[in-house]
CSV table of C-alpha atoms in Angstrom, one decimal:
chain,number,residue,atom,x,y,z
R,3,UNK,CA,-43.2,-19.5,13.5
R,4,UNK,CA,-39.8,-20.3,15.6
R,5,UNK,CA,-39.4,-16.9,17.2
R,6,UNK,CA,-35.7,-18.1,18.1
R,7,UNK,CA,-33.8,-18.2,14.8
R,8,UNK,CA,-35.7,-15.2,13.6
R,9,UNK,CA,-34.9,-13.3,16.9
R,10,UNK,CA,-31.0,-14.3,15.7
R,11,UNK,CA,-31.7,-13.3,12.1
R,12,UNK,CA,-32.5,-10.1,14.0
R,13,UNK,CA,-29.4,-9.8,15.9
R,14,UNK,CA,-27.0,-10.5,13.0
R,15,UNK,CA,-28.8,-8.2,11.1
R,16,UNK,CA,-28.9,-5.6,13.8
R,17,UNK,CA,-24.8,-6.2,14.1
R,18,UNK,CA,-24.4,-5.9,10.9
R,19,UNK,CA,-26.0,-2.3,10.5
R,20,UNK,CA,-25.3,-1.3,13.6
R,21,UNK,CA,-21.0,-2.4,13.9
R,22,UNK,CA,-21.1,-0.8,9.9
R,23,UNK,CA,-22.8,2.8,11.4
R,24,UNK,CA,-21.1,3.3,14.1
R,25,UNK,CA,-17.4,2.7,12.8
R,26,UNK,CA,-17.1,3.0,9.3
R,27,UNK,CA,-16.3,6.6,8.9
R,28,UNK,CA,-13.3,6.6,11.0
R,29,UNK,CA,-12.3,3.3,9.1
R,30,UNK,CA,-12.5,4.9,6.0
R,31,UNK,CA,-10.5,8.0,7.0
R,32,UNK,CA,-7.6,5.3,8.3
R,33,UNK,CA,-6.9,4.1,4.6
R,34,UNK,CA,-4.3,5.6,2.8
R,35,UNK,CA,-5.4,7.6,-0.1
R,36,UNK,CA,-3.4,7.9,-3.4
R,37,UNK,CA,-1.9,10.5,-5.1
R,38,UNK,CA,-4.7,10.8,-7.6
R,39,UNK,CA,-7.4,10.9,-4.4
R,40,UNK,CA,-5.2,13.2,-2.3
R,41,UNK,CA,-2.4,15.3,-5.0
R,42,UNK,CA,1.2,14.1,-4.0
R,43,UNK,CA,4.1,13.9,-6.4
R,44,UNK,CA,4.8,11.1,-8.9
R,45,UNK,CA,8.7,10.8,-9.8
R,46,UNK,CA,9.8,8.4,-12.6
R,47,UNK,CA,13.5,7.6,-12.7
R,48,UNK,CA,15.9,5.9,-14.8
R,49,UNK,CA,18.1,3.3,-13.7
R,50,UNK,CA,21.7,4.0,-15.1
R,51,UNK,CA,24.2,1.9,-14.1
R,52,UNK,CA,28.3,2.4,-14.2
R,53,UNK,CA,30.4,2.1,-16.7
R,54,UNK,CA,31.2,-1.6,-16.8
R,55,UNK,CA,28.2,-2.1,-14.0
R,56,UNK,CA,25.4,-4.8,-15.5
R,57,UNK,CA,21.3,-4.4,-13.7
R,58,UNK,CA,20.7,-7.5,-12.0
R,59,UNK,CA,17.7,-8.5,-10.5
R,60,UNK,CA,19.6,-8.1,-7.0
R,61,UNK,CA,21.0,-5.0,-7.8
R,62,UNK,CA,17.2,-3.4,-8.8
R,63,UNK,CA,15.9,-4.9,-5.6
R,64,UNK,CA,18.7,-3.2,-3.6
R,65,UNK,CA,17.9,-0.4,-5.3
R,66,UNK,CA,14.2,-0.4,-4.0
R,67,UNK,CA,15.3,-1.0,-0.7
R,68,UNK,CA,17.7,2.2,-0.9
R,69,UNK,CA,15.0,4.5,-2.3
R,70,UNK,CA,12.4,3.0,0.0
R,71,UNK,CA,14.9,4.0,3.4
R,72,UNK,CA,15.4,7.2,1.6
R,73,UNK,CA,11.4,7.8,1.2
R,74,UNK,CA,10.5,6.9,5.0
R,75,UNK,CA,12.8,9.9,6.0
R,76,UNK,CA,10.8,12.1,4.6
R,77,UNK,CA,8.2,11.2,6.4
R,78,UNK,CA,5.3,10.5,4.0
R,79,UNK,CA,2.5,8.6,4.2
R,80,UNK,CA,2.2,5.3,2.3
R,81,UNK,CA,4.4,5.9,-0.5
R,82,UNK,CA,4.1,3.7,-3.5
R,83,UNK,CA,7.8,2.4,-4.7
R,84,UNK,CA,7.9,0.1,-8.2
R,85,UNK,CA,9.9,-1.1,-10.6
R,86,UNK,CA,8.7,-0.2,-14.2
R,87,UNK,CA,10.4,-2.0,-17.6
R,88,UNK,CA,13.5,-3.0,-17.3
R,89,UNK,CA,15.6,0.2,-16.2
R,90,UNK,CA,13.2,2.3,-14.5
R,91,UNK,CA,11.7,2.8,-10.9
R,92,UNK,CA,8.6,4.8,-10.3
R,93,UNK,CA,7.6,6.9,-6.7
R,94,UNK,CA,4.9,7.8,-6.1
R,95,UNK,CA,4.3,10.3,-2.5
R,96,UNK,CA,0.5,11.3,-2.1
R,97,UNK,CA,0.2,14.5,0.5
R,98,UNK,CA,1.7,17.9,0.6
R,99,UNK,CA,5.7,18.2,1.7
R,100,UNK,CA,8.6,19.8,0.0
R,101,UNK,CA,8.9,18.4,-3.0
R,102,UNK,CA,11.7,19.8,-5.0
R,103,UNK,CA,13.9,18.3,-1.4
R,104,UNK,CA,12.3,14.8,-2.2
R,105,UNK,CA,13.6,15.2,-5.4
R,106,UNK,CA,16.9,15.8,-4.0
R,107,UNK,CA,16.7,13.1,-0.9
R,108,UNK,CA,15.6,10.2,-3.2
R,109,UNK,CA,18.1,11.1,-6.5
R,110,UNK,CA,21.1,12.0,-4.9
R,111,UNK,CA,24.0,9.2,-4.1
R,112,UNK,CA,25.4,10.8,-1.2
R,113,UNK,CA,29.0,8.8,-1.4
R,114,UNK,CA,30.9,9.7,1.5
R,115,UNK,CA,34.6,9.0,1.4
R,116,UNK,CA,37.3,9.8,3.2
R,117,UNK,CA,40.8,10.2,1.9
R,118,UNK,CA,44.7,10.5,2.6
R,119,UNK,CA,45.1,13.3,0.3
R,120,UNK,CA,43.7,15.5,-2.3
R,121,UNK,CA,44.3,17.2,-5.6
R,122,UNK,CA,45.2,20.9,-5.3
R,123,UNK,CA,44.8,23.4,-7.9
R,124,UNK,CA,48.4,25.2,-7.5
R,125,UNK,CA,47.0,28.6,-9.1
R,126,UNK,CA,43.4,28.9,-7.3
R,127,UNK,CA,44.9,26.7,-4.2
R,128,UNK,CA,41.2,24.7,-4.4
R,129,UNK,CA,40.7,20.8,-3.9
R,130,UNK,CA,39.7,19.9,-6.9
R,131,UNK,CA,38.9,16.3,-6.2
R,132,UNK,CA,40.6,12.9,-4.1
R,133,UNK,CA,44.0,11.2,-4.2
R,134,UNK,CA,45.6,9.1,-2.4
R,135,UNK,CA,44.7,6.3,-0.3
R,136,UNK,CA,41.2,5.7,0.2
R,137,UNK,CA,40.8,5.1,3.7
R,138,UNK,CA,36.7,4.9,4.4
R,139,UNK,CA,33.5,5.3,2.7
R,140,UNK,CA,30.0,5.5,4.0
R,141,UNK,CA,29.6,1.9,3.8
R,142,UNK,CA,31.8,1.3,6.9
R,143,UNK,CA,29.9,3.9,9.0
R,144,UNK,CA,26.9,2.6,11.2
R,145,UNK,CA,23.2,4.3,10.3
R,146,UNK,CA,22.9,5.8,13.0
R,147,UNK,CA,24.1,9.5,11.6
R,148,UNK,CA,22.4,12.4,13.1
R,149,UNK,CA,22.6,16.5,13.8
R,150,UNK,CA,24.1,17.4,16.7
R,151,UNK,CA,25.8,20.9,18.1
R,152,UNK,CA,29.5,21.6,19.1
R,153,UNK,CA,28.9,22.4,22.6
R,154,UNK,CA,31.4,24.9,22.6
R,155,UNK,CA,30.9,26.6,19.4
R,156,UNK,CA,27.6,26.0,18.7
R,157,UNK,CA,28.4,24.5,14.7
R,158,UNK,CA,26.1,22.3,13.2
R,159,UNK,CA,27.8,18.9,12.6
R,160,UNK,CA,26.5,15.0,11.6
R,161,UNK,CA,27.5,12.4,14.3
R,162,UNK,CA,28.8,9.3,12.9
R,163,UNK,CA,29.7,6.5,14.5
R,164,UNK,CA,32.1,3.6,12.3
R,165,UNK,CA,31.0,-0.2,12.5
R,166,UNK,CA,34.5,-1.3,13.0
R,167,UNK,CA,35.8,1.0,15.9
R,168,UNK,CA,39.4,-0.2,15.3
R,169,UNK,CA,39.1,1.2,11.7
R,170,UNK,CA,38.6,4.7,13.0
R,171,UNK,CA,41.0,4.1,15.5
R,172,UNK,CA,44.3,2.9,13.1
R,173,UNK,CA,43.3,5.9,10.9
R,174,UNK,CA,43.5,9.0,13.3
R,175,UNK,CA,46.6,6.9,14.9
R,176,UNK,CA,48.4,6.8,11.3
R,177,UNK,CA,47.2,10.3,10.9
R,178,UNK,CA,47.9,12.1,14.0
R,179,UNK,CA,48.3,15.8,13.7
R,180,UNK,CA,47.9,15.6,9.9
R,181,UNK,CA,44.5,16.0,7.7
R,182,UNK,CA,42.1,14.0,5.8
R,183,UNK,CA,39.9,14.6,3.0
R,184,UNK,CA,36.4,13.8,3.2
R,185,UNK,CA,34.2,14.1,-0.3
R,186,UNK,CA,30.7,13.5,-0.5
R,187,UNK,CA,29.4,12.5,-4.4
R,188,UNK,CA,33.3,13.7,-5.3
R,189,UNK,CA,33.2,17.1,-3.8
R,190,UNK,CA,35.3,18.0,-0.8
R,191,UNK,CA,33.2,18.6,2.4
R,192,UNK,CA,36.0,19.0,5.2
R,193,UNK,CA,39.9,18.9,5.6
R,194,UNK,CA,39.9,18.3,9.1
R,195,UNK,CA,43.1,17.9,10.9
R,196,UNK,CA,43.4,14.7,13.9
R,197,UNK,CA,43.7,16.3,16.7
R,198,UNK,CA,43.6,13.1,18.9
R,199,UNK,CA,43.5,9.5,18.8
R,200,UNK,CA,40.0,8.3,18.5
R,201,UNK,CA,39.4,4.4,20.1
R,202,UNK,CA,35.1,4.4,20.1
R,203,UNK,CA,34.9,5.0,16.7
R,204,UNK,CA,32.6,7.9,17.3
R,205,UNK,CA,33.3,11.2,15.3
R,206,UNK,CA,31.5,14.2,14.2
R,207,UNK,CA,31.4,15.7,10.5
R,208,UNK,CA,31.4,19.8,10.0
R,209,UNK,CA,32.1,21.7,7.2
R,210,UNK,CA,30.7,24.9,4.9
R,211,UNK,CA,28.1,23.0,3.5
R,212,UNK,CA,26.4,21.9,6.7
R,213,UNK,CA,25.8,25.2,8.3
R,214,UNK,CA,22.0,24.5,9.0
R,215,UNK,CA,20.4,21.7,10.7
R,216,UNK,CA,18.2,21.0,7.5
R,217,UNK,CA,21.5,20.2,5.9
R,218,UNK,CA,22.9,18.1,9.0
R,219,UNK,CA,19.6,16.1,8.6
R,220,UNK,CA,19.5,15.6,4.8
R,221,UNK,CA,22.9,14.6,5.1
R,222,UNK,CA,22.4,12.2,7.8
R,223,UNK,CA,19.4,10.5,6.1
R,224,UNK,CA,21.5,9.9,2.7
R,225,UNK,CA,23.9,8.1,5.2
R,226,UNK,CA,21.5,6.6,6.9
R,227,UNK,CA,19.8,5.0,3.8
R,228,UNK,CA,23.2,4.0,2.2
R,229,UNK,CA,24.7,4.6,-1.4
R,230,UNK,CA,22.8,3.5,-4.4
R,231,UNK,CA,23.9,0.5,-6.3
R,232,UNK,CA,22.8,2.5,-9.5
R,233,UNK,CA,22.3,6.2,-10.2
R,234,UNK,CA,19.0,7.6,-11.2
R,235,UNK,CA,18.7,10.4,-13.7
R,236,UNK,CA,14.8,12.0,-13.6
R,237,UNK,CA,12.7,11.3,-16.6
R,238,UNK,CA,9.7,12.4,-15.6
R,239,UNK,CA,7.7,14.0,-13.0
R,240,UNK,CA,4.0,14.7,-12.7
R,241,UNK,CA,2.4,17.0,-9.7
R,242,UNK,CA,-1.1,16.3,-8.6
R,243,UNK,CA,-2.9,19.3,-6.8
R,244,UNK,CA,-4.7,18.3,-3.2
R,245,UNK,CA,-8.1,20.1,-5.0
R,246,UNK,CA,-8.1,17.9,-8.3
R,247,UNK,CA,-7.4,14.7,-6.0
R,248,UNK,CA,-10.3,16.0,-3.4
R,249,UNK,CA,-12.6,16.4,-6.8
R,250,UNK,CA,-11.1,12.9,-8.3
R,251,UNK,CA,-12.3,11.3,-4.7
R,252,UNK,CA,-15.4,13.1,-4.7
R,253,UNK,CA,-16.8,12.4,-7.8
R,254,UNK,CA,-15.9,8.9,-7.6
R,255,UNK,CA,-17.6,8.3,-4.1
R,256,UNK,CA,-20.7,9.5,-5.7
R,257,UNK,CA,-20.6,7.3,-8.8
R,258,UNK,CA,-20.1,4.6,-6.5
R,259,UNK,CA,-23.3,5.7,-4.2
R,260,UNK,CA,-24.8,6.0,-7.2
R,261,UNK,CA,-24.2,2.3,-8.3
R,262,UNK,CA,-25.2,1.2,-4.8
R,263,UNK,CA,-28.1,2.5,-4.5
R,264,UNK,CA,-29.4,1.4,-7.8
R,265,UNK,CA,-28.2,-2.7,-7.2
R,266,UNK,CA,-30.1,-2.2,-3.6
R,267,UNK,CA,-33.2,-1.2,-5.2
R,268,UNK,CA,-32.3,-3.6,-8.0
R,269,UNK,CA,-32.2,-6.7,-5.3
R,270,UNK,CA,-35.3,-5.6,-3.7
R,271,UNK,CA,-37.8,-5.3,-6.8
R,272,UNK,CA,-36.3,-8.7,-8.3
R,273,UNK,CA,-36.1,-10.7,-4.8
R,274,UNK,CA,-38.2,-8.8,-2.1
R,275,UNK,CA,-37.2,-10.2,1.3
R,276,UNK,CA,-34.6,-12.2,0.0
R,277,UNK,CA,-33.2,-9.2,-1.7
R,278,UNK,CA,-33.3,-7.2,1.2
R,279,UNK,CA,-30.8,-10.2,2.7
R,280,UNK,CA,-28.6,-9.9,-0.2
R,281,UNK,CA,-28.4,-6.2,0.4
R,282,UNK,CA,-27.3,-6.9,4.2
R,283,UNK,CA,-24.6,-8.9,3.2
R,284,UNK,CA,-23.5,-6.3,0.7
R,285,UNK,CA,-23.2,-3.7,3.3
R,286,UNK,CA,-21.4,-6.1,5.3
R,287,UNK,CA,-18.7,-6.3,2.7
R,288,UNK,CA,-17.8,-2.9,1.6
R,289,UNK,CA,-17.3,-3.2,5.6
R,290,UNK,CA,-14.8,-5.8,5.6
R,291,UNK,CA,-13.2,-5.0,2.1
R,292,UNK,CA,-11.9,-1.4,3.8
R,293,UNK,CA,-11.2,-2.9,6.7
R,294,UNK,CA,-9.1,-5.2,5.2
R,295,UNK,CA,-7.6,-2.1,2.7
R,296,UNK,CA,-6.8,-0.8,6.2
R,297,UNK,CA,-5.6,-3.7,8.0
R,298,UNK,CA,-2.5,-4.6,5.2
R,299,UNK,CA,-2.3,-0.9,4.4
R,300,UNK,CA,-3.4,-0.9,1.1
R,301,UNK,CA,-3.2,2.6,-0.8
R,302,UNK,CA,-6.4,3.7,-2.0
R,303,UNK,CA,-6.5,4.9,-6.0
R,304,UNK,CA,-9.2,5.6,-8.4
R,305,UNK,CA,-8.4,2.1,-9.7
R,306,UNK,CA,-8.6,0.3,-6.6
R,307,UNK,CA,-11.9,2.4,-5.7
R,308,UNK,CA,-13.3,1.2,-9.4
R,309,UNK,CA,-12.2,-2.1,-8.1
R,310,UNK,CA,-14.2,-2.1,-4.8
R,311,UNK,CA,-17.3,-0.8,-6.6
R,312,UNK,CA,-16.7,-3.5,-9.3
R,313,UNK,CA,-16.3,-6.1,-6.0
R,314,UNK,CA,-19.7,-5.4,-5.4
R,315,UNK,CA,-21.1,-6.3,-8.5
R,316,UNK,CA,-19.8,-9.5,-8.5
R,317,UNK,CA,-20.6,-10.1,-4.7
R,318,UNK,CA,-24.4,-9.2,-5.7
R,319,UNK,CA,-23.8,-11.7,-8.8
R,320,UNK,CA,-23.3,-14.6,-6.4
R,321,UNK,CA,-26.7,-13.9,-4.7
R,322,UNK,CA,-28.6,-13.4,-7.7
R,323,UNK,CA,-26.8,-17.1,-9.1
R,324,UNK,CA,-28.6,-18.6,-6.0
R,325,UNK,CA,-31.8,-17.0,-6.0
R,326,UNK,CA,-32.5,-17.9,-9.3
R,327,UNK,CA,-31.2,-21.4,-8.6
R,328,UNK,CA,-33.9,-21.4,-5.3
R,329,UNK,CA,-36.7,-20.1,-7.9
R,330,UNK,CA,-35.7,-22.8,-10.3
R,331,UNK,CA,-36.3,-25.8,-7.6
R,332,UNK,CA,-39.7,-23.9,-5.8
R,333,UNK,CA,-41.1,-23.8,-9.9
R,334,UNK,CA,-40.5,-27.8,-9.9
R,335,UNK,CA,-42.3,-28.4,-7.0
R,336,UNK,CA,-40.2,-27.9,-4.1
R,337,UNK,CA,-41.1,-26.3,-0.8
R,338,UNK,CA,-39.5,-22.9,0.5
R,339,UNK,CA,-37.5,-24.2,3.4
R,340,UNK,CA,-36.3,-27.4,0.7
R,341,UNK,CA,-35.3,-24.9,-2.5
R,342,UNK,CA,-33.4,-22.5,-0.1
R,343,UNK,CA,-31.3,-25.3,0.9
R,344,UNK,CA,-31.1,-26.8,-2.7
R,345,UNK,CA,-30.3,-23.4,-4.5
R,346,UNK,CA,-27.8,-22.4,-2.2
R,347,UNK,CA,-25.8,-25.6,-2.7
R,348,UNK,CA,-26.4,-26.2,-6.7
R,349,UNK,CA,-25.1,-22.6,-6.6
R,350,UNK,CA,-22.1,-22.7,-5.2
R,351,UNK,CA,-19.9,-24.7,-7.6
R,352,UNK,CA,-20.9,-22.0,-10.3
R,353,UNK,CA,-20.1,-19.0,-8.0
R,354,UNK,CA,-16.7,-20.6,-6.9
R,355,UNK,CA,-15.9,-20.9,-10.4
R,356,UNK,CA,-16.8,-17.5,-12.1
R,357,UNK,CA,-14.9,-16.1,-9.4
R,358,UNK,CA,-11.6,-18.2,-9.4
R,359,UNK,CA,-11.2,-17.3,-13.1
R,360,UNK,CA,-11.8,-13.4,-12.4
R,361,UNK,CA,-9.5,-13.7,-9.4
R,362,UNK,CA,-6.8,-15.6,-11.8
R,363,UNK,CA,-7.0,-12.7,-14.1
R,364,UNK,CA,-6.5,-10.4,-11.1
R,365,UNK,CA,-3.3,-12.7,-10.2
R,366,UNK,CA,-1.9,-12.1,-14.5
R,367,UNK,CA,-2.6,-8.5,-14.3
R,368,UNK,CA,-0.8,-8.0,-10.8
R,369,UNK,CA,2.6,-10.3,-12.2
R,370,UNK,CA,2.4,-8.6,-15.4
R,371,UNK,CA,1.1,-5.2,-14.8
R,372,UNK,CA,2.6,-2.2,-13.4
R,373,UNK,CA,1.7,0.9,-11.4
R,374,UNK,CA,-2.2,1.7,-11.0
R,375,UNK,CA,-2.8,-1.9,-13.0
R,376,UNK,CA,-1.3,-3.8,-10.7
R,377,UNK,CA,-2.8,-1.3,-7.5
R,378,UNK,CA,-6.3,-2.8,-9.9
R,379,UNK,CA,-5.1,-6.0,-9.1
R,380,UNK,CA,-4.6,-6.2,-5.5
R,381,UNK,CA,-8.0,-4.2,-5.3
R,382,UNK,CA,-9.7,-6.9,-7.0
R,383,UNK,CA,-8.4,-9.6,-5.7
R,384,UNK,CA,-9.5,-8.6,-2.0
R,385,UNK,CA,-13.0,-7.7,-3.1
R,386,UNK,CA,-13.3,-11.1,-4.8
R,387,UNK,CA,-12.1,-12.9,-1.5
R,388,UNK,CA,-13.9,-10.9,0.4
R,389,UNK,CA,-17.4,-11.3,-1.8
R,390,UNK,CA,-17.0,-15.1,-1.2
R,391,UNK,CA,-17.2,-14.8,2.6
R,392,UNK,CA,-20.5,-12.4,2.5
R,393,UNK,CA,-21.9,-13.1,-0.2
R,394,UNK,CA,-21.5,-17.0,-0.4
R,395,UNK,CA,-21.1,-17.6,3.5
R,396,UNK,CA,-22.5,-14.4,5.5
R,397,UNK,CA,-25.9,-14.2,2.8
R,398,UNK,CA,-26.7,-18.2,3.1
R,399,UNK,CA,-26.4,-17.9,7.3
R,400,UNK,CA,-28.3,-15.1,7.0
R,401,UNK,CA,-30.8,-16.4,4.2
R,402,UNK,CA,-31.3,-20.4,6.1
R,403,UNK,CA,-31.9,-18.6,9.2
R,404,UNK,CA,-34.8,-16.3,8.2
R,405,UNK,CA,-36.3,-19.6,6.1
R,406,UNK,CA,-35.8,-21.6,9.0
R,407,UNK,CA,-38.1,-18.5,11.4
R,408,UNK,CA,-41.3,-19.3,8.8
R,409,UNK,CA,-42.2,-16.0,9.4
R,410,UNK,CA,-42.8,-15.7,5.6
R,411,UNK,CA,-44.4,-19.1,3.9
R,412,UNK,CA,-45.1,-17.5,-0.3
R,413,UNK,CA,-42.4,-18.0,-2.2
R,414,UNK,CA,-43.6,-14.4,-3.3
R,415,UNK,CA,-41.4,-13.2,-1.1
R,416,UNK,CA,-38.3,-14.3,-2.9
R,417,UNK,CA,-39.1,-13.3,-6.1
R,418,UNK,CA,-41.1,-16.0,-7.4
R,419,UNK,CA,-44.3,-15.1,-9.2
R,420,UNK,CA,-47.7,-16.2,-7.7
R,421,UNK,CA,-49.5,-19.2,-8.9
R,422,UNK,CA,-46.3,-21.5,-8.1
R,423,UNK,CA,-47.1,-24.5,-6.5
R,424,UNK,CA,-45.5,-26.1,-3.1
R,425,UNK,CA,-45.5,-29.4,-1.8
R,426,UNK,CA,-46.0,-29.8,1.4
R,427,UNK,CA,-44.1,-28.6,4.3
R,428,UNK,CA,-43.6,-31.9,5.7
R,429,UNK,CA,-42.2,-33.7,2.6
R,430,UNK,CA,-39.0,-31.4,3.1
């Protein structure tokens, strides 16, 4: 018996169980859950462009871009943003917020323009829309918009601040003492009149509309975000409560104990010792499979939690390839230490196989697929990566090491059935 390599099987063992106990409840409650684990608020839009406006593949990607800046100021966590079909975009915001102002902050245009003049109803004496010159629009303003308070007054206005300073400048020069018009999405927010000549480009918005900070804010996000290339008219919309996505995650969780439990016990009765192995390299990756959910912020779904559960299927699949491979050589005459070596390497061309066409159908489904399909997809695809590292490289370390120890000599203890016989040690 080498007491030194089975002292190490001890350690990584010990590592293994230990590292996995003592983090991975705070590393599962780091990963973003769904909308369907957590409730949230799933929004599908249409994508309708202008008249005489084509959709081009630039345009939708601007368009993601837009509603993605637009998202992030309402502070959600993890939202999932994708384009579905041809002319449709689909949001998805897990959590509990405001929902019918998401609506509003991710839909609405929020053009900003300024103008020379405007068109006046002459019985009511209202603006009824812009004429004129048009002088700016919210593409020539910095995003760098935000609430502030006339120090005097105390009115809620939206600091803005133009890129080009001389811009701002020639305009309150050529309009000194005279108004402007500034519309947002066509309606007329303030008529100010230029008081002075401007040179820093810096300038504050008021009006009757922004008489709360909430509106100062919302306004100053749309800006912020920039127009959209393309409105977006609301198809659909689909609210998930927090106490169905708690009962989704916690039924789930146990079917996926469940399944655990019964390939653990599985692994054991069919390969004793070396099952027991196999099921220490499982543990270790449903470790590093969250981990790495965590580490590249991977949302959480019931898909992608069918996924990892599937993962460890076909991680255990890889062990039981070799084992069977290692019974095959000790029934023709091989001993332990000589079929462990043997099985694991006659294995491993069929395991890299099976798995590179699984993870090839991962790869179709994610370019082809959409929504929770393509959240499958990435799912898989880790779990498969993953399952190669444990269960190909972690299991074999693990597996030659406690061969190497001879603390067990009957192949017995790896599943095969007595009467087998062994050449001799030495003849390895």
């Amino acid at each position: 018996m080498k007491w030194g390599r089975f002292i190490a099987f001890l350690l990584m063992a010990a590592v293994i169980i230990g590292g996995t106990a003592g983090s991975v409840t705070n590393l599962w409650k780091s990963v973003p859950l769904g909308l369907d684990l957590q409730g949230g608020f799933d929004l599908l839009y249409k994508i309708e462009p202008l008249p005489g406006q084509q959709i081009t593949a630039s345009g939708k990607q601007a368009l993601l871009q837009a509603v993605n800046n637009r998202v992030n100021n309402l502070g959600t966590a993890s939202p999932i943003i994708d384009l579905e079909g041809t002319n449709q975009i689909r949001v998805q915001l897990a959590g509990a917020f405001d929902q019918s102002n998401a609506r509003k902050v991710i839909g609405e245009t929020a053009q900003l323009q300024i103008y020379s003049s405007a068109k006046i109803d002459k019985k009511t004496g209202q603006v009824t829309g812009p004429a004129g010159t048009l002088l700016a629009t919210g593409n020539d303003l910095k995003s760098n918009a935000h609430w502030v308070q006339d120090p005097n007054t105390g009115e809620n206005e939206v600091a803005i601040s133009f890129k080009q300073a001389s811009k701002w400048e020639n305009i309150t020069k050529q309009f000194y003492q005279k108004p402007i018009y500034v519309f947002l999405n066509g309606k007329l927010l303030t008529d100010p009149v230029i008081q002075e000549k401007m040179y820093t480009g810096d300038s504050v918005i008021s009006g009757p509309t922004l008489n709360s900070v909430q509106a100062c804010n919302q306004l100053a996000y749309s800006l912020n975000a920039g127009a959209l290339p393309y409105n977006l008219s609301l198809e659909s919309q689909q609210s998930v409560g927090p106490s169905l996505g708690q009962a989704s995650l916690k039924a789930t969780l146990w079917a996926g104990l469940a399944a655990i439990v019964l390939i653990f016990i599985f692994m054991i009765v069919m390969y004793r010792l070396a099952g027991l192995i196999a099921d220490l390299a499982l543990v270790a990756y449903g470790y590093v499979t969250v981990a790495v959910f965590d580490g590249m912020h991977v949302v959480l779904t019931l898909s992608g939690l069918a996924a990892l559960v599937l993962g460890i299927g076909m991680a255990v699949d890889a062990n039981i390839i070799t084992y069977e491979r290692i019974k095959d050589e000790i029934r023709n005459g091989r001993s332990l230490r000589s079929a462990v070596k043997i099985g694991n390497k006659n294995a491993l061309r069929t395991i890299l196989d099976s798995n590179a066409t699984t993870f090839i159908a991962g790869a179709v489904m994610y370019w082809f697929g959409q929504g929770d399909i393509r959240g499958f997809a990435v799912a898989l695809m880790i779990s498969i990566i993953v399952s190669l590292l444990t269960a190909v490289v972690l299991s074999r370390i693990l597996l030659l090491t406690f061969t190497n120890s001879n603390v067990v000599r009957r192949p017995w203890w790896y599943g095969v059935g007595k009467g087998v016989l062994k050449k001799d040690e030495a003849k390895v």
